[in-house]
PDB file of C-alpha atoms in Angstrom:
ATOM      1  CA  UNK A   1     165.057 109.516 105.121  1.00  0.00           C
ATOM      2  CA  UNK A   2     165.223 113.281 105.855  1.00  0.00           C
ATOM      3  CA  UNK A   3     162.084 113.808 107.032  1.00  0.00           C
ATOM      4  CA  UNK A   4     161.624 111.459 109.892  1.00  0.00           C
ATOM      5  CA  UNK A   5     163.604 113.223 112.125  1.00  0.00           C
ATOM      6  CA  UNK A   6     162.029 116.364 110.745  1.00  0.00           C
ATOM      7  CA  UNK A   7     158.911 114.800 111.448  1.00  0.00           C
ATOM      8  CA  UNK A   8     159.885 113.475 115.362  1.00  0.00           C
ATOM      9  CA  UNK A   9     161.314 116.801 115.876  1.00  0.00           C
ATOM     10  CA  UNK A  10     157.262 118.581 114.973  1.00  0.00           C
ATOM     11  CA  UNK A  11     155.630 115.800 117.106  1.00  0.00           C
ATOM     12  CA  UNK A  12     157.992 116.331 119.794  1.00  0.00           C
ATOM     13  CA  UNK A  13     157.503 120.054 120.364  1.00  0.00           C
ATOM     14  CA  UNK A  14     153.837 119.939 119.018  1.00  0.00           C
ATOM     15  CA  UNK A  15     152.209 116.701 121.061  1.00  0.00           C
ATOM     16  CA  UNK A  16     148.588 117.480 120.341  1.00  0.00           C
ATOM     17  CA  UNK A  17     149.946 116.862 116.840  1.00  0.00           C
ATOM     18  CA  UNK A  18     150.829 113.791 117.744  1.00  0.00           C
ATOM     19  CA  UNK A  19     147.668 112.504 119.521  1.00  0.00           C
ATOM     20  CA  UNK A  20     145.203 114.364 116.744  1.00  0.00           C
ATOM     21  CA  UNK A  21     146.848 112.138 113.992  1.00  0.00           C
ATOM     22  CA  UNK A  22     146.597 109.127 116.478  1.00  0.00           C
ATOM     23  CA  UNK A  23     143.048 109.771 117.246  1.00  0.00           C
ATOM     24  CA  UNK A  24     142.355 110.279 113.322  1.00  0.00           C
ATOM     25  CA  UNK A  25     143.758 107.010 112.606  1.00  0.00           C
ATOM     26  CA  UNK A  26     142.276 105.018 115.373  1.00  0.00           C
ATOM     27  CA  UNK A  27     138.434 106.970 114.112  1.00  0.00           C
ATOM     28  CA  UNK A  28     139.794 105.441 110.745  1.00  0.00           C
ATOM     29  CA  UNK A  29     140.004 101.898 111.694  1.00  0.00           C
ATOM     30  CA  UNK A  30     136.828 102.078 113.680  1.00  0.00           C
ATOM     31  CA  UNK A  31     134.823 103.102 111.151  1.00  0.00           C
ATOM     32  CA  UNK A  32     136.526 100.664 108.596  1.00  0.00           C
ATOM     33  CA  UNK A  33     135.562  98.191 110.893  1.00  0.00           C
ATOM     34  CA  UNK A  34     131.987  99.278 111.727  1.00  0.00           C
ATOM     35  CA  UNK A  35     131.217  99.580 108.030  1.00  0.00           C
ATOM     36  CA  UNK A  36     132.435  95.691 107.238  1.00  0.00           C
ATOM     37  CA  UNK A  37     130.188  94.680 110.317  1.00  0.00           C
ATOM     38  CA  UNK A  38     127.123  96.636 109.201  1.00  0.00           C
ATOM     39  CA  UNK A  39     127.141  95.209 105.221  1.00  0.00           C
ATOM     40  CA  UNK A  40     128.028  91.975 107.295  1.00  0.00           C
ATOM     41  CA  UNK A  41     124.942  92.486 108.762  1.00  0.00           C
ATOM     42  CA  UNK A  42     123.054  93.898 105.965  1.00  0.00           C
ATOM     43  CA  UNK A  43     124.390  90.661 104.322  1.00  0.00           C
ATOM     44  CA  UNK A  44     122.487  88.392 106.833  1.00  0.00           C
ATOM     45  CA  UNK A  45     118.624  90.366 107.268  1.00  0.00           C
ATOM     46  CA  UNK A  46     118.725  89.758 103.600  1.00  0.00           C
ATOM     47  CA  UNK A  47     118.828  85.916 104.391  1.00  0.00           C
ATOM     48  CA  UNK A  48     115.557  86.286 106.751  1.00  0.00           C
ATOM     49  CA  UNK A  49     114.778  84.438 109.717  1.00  0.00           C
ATOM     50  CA  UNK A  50     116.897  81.438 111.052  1.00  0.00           C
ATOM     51  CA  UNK A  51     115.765  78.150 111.692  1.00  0.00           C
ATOM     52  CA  UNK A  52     117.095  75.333 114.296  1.00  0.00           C
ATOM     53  CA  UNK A  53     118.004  72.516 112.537  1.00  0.00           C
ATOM     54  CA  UNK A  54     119.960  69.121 113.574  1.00  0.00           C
ATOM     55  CA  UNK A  55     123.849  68.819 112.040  1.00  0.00           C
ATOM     56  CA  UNK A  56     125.436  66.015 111.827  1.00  0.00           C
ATOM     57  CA  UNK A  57     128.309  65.716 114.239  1.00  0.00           C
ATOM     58  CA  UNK A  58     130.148  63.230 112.822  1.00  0.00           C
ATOM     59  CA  UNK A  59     130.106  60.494 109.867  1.00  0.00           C
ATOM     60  CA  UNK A  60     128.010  57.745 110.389  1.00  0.00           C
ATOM     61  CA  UNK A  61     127.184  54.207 108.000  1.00  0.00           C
ATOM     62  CA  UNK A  62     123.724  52.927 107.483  1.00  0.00           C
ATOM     63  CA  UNK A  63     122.569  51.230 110.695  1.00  0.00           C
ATOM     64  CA  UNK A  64     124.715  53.102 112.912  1.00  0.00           C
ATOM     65  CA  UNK A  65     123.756  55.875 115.328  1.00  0.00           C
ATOM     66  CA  UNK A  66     124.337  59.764 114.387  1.00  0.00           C
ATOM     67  CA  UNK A  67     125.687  62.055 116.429  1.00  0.00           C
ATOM     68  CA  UNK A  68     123.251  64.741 116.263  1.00  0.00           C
ATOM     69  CA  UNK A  69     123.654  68.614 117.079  1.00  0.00           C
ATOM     70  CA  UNK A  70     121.373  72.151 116.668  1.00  0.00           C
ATOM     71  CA  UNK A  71     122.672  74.629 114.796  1.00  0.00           C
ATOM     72  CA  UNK A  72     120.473  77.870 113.123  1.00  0.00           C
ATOM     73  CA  UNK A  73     120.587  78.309 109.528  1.00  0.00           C
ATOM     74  CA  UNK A  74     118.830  81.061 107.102  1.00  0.00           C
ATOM     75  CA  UNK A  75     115.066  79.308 106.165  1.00  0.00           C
ATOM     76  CA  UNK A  76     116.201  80.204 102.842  1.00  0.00           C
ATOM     77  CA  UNK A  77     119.149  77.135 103.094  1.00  0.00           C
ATOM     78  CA  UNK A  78     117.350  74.782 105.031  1.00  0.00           C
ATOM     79  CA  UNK A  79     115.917  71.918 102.929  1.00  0.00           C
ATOM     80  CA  UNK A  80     112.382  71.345 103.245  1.00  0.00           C
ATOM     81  CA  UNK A  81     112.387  68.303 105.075  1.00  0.00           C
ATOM     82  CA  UNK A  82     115.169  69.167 107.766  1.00  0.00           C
ATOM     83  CA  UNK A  83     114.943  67.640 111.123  1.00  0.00           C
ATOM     84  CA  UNK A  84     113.842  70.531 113.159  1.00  0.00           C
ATOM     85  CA  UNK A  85     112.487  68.360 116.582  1.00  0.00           C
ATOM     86  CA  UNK A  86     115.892  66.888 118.505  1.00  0.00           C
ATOM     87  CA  UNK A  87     115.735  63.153 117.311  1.00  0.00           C
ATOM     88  CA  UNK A  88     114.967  61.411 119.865  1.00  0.00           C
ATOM     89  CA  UNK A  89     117.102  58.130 118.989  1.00  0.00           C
ATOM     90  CA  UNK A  90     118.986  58.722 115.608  1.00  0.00           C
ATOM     91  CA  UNK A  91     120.099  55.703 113.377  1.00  0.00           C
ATOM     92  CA  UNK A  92     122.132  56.513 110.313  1.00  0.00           C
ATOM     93  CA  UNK A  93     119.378  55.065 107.193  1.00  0.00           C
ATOM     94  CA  UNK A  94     122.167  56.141 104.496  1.00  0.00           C
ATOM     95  CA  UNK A  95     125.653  57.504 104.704  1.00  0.00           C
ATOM     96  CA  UNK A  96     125.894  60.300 106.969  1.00  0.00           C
ATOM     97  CA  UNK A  97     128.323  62.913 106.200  1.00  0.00           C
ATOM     98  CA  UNK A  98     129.693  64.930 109.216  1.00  0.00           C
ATOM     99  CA  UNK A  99     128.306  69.002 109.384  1.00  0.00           C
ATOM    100  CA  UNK A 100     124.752  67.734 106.502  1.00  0.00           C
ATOM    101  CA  UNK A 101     121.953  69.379 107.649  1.00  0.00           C
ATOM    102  CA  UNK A 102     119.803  65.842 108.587  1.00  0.00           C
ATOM    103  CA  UNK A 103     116.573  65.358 106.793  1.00  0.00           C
ATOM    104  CA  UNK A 104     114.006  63.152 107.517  1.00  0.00           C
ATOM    105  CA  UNK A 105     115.179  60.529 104.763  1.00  0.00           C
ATOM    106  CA  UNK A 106     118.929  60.269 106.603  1.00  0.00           C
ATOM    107  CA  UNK A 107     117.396  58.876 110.012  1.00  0.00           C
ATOM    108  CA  UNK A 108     115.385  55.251 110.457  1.00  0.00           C
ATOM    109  CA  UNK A 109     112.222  55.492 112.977  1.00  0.00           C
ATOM    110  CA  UNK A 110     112.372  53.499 116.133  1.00  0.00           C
ATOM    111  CA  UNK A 111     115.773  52.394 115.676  1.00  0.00           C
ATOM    112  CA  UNK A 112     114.547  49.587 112.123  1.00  0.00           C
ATOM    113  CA  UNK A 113     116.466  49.031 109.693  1.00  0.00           C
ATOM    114  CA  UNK A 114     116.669  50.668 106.308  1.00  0.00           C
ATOM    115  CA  UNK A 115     114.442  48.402 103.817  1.00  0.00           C
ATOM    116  CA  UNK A 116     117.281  47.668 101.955  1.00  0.00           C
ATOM    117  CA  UNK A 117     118.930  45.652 104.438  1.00  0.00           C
ATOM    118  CA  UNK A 118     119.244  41.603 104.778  1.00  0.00           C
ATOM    119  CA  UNK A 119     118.203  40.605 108.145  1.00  0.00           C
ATOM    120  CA  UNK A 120     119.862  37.154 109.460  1.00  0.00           C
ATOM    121  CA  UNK A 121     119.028  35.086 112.795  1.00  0.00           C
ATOM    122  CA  UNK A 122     121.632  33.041 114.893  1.00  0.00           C
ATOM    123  CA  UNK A 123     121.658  31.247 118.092  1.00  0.00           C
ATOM    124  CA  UNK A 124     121.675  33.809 120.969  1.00  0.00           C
ATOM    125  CA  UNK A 125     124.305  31.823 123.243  1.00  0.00           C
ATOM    126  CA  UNK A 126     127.505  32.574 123.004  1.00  0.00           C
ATOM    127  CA  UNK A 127     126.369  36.280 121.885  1.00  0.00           C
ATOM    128  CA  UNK A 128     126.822  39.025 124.293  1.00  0.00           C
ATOM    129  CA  UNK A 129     124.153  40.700 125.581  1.00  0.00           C
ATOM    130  CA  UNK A 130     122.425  43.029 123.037  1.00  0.00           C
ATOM    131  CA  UNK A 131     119.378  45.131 122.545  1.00  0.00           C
ATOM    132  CA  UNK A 132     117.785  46.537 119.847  1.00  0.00           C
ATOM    133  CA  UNK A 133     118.499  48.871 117.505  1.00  0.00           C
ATOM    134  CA  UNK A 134     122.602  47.852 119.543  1.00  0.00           C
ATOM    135  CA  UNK A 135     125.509  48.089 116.276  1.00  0.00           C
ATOM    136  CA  UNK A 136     127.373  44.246 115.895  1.00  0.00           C
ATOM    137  CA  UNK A 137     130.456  43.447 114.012  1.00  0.00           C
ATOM    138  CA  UNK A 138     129.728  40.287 112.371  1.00  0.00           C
ATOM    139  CA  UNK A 139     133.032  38.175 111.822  1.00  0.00           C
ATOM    140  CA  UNK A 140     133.991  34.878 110.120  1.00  0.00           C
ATOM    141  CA  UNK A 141     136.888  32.842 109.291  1.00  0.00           C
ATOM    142  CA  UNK A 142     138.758  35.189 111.590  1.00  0.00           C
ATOM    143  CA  UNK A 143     138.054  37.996 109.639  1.00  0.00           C
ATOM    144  CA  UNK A 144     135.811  41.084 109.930  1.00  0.00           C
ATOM    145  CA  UNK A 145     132.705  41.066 107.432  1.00  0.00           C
ATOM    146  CA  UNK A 146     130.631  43.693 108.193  1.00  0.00           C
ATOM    147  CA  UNK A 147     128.625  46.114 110.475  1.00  0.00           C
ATOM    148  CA  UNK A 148     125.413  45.797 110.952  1.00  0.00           C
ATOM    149  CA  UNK A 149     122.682  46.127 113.749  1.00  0.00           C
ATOM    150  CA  UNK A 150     120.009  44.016 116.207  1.00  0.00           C
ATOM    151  CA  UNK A 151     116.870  44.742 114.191  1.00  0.00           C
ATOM    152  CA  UNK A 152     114.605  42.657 116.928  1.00  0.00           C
ATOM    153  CA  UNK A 153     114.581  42.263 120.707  1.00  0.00           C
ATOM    154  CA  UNK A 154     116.882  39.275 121.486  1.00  0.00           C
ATOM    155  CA  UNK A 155     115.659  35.682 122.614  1.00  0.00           C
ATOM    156  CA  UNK A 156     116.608  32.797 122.001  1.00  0.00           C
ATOM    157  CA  UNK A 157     118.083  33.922 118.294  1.00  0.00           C
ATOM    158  CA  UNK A 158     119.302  37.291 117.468  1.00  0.00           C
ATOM    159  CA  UNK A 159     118.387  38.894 114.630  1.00  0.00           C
ATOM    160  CA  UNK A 160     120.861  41.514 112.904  1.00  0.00           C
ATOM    161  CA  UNK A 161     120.659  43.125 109.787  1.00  0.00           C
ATOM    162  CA  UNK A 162     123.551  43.973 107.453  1.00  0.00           C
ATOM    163  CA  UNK A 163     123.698  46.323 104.039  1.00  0.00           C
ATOM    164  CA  UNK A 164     123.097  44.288 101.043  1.00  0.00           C
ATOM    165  CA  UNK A 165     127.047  44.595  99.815  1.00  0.00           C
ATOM    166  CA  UNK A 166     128.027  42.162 102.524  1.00  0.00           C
ATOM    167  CA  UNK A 167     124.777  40.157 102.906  1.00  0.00           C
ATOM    168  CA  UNK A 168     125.844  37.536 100.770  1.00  0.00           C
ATOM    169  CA  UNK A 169     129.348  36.823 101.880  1.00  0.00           C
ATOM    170  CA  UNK A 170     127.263  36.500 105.760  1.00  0.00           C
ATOM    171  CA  UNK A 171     124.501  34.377 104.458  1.00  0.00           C
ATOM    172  CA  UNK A 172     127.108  31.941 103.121  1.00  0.00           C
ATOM    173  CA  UNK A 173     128.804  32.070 106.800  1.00  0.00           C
ATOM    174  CA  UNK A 174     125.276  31.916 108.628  1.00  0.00           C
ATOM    175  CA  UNK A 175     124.698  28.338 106.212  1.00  0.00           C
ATOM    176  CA  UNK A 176     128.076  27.330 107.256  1.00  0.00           C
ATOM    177  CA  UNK A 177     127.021  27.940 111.139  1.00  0.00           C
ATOM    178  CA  UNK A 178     130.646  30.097 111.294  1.00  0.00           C
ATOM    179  CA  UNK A 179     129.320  33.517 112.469  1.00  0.00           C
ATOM    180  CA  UNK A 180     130.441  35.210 115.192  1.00  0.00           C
ATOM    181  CA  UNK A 181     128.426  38.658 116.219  1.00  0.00           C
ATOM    182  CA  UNK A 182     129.958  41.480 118.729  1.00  0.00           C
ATOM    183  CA  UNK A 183     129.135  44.191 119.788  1.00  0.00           C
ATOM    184  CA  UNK A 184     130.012  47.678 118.998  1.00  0.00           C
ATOM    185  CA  UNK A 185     131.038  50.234 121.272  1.00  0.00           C
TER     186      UNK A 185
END
């Protein structure tokens, strides 16, 4: 390594040397850097206009609520039938995967059920207090059967409904008279 003290030795007695080759390598980097951000943004014109849509925040089962957020995507990503309007009370109709762009087939209406659900009825007392469209845990035998969710205002009965996998292992309980509904937090 000869020439670094060579080279220390011209820097120290020529400094402007010094500083020209530092200011050449710092113009370097900048416009190394500038470039990448203008393709960058080359890159995303070429996409066109954003949209807001509503994300998925986190996963979410049929019946049970979705956590929804607004995010901007390119119009030419965004499916057709995207939730663009803030949801105004957002039940999960099919498996919700956390970050999916929501579309209008992902949410239930009014807080209803999906149609494929089994809605069952059992005395209100000894329930706790519920309202609808409120996510249960139905239980029997000690044992946890299923989630599902008040699909009518409570009165004397409430009605829940429950996905069909599990509807008849709680129809069999709800014969028996051995259900016991919770709520969810």
């Amino acid at each position: 390594m000869r020439w670094s003290p060579r080279l220390r030795l011209v820097f120290a007695r020529r400094p402007w040397l010094y500083w020209a080759l530092a200011g050449a390598l710092t113009t370097l980097a900048w416009w190394q850097v500038s470039s990448l951000h203008a393709e960058a943004q080359r890159a995303r014109d070429a996409w066109g206009s954003t949209v807001p849509v509503w994300v998925a925040a986190t996963d979410a089962a049929p019946g049970a609520p979705v956590t929804p957020e607004r995010h901007d995507f390119p119009r030419a990503v965004v499916p057709r039938d995207a939730v663009t309007a803030a949801p105004e009370v957002a039940v999960a109709a099919r498996r919700v995967v956390a970050g999916s762009v929501l579309v209008a087939a992902d949410l239930v209406a009014d807080r209803t059920l999906p149609t494929t659900w089994v809605v069952f009825a059992v005395p209100a007392d000894g329930v706790p207090t519920l309202a609808q469209g409120d996510g249960v845990a139905v239980f029997a035998g000690g044992r946890r059967l299923c989630d599902g969710t008040v699909s009518a205002p409570p009165g004397a009965q409430v009605e829940f409904g429950v996905p069909p996998e599990c509807a008849a292992d709680v129809g069999n309980e709800v014969a028996l008279g051995g259900i016991v509904v919770a709520r969810r937090a």
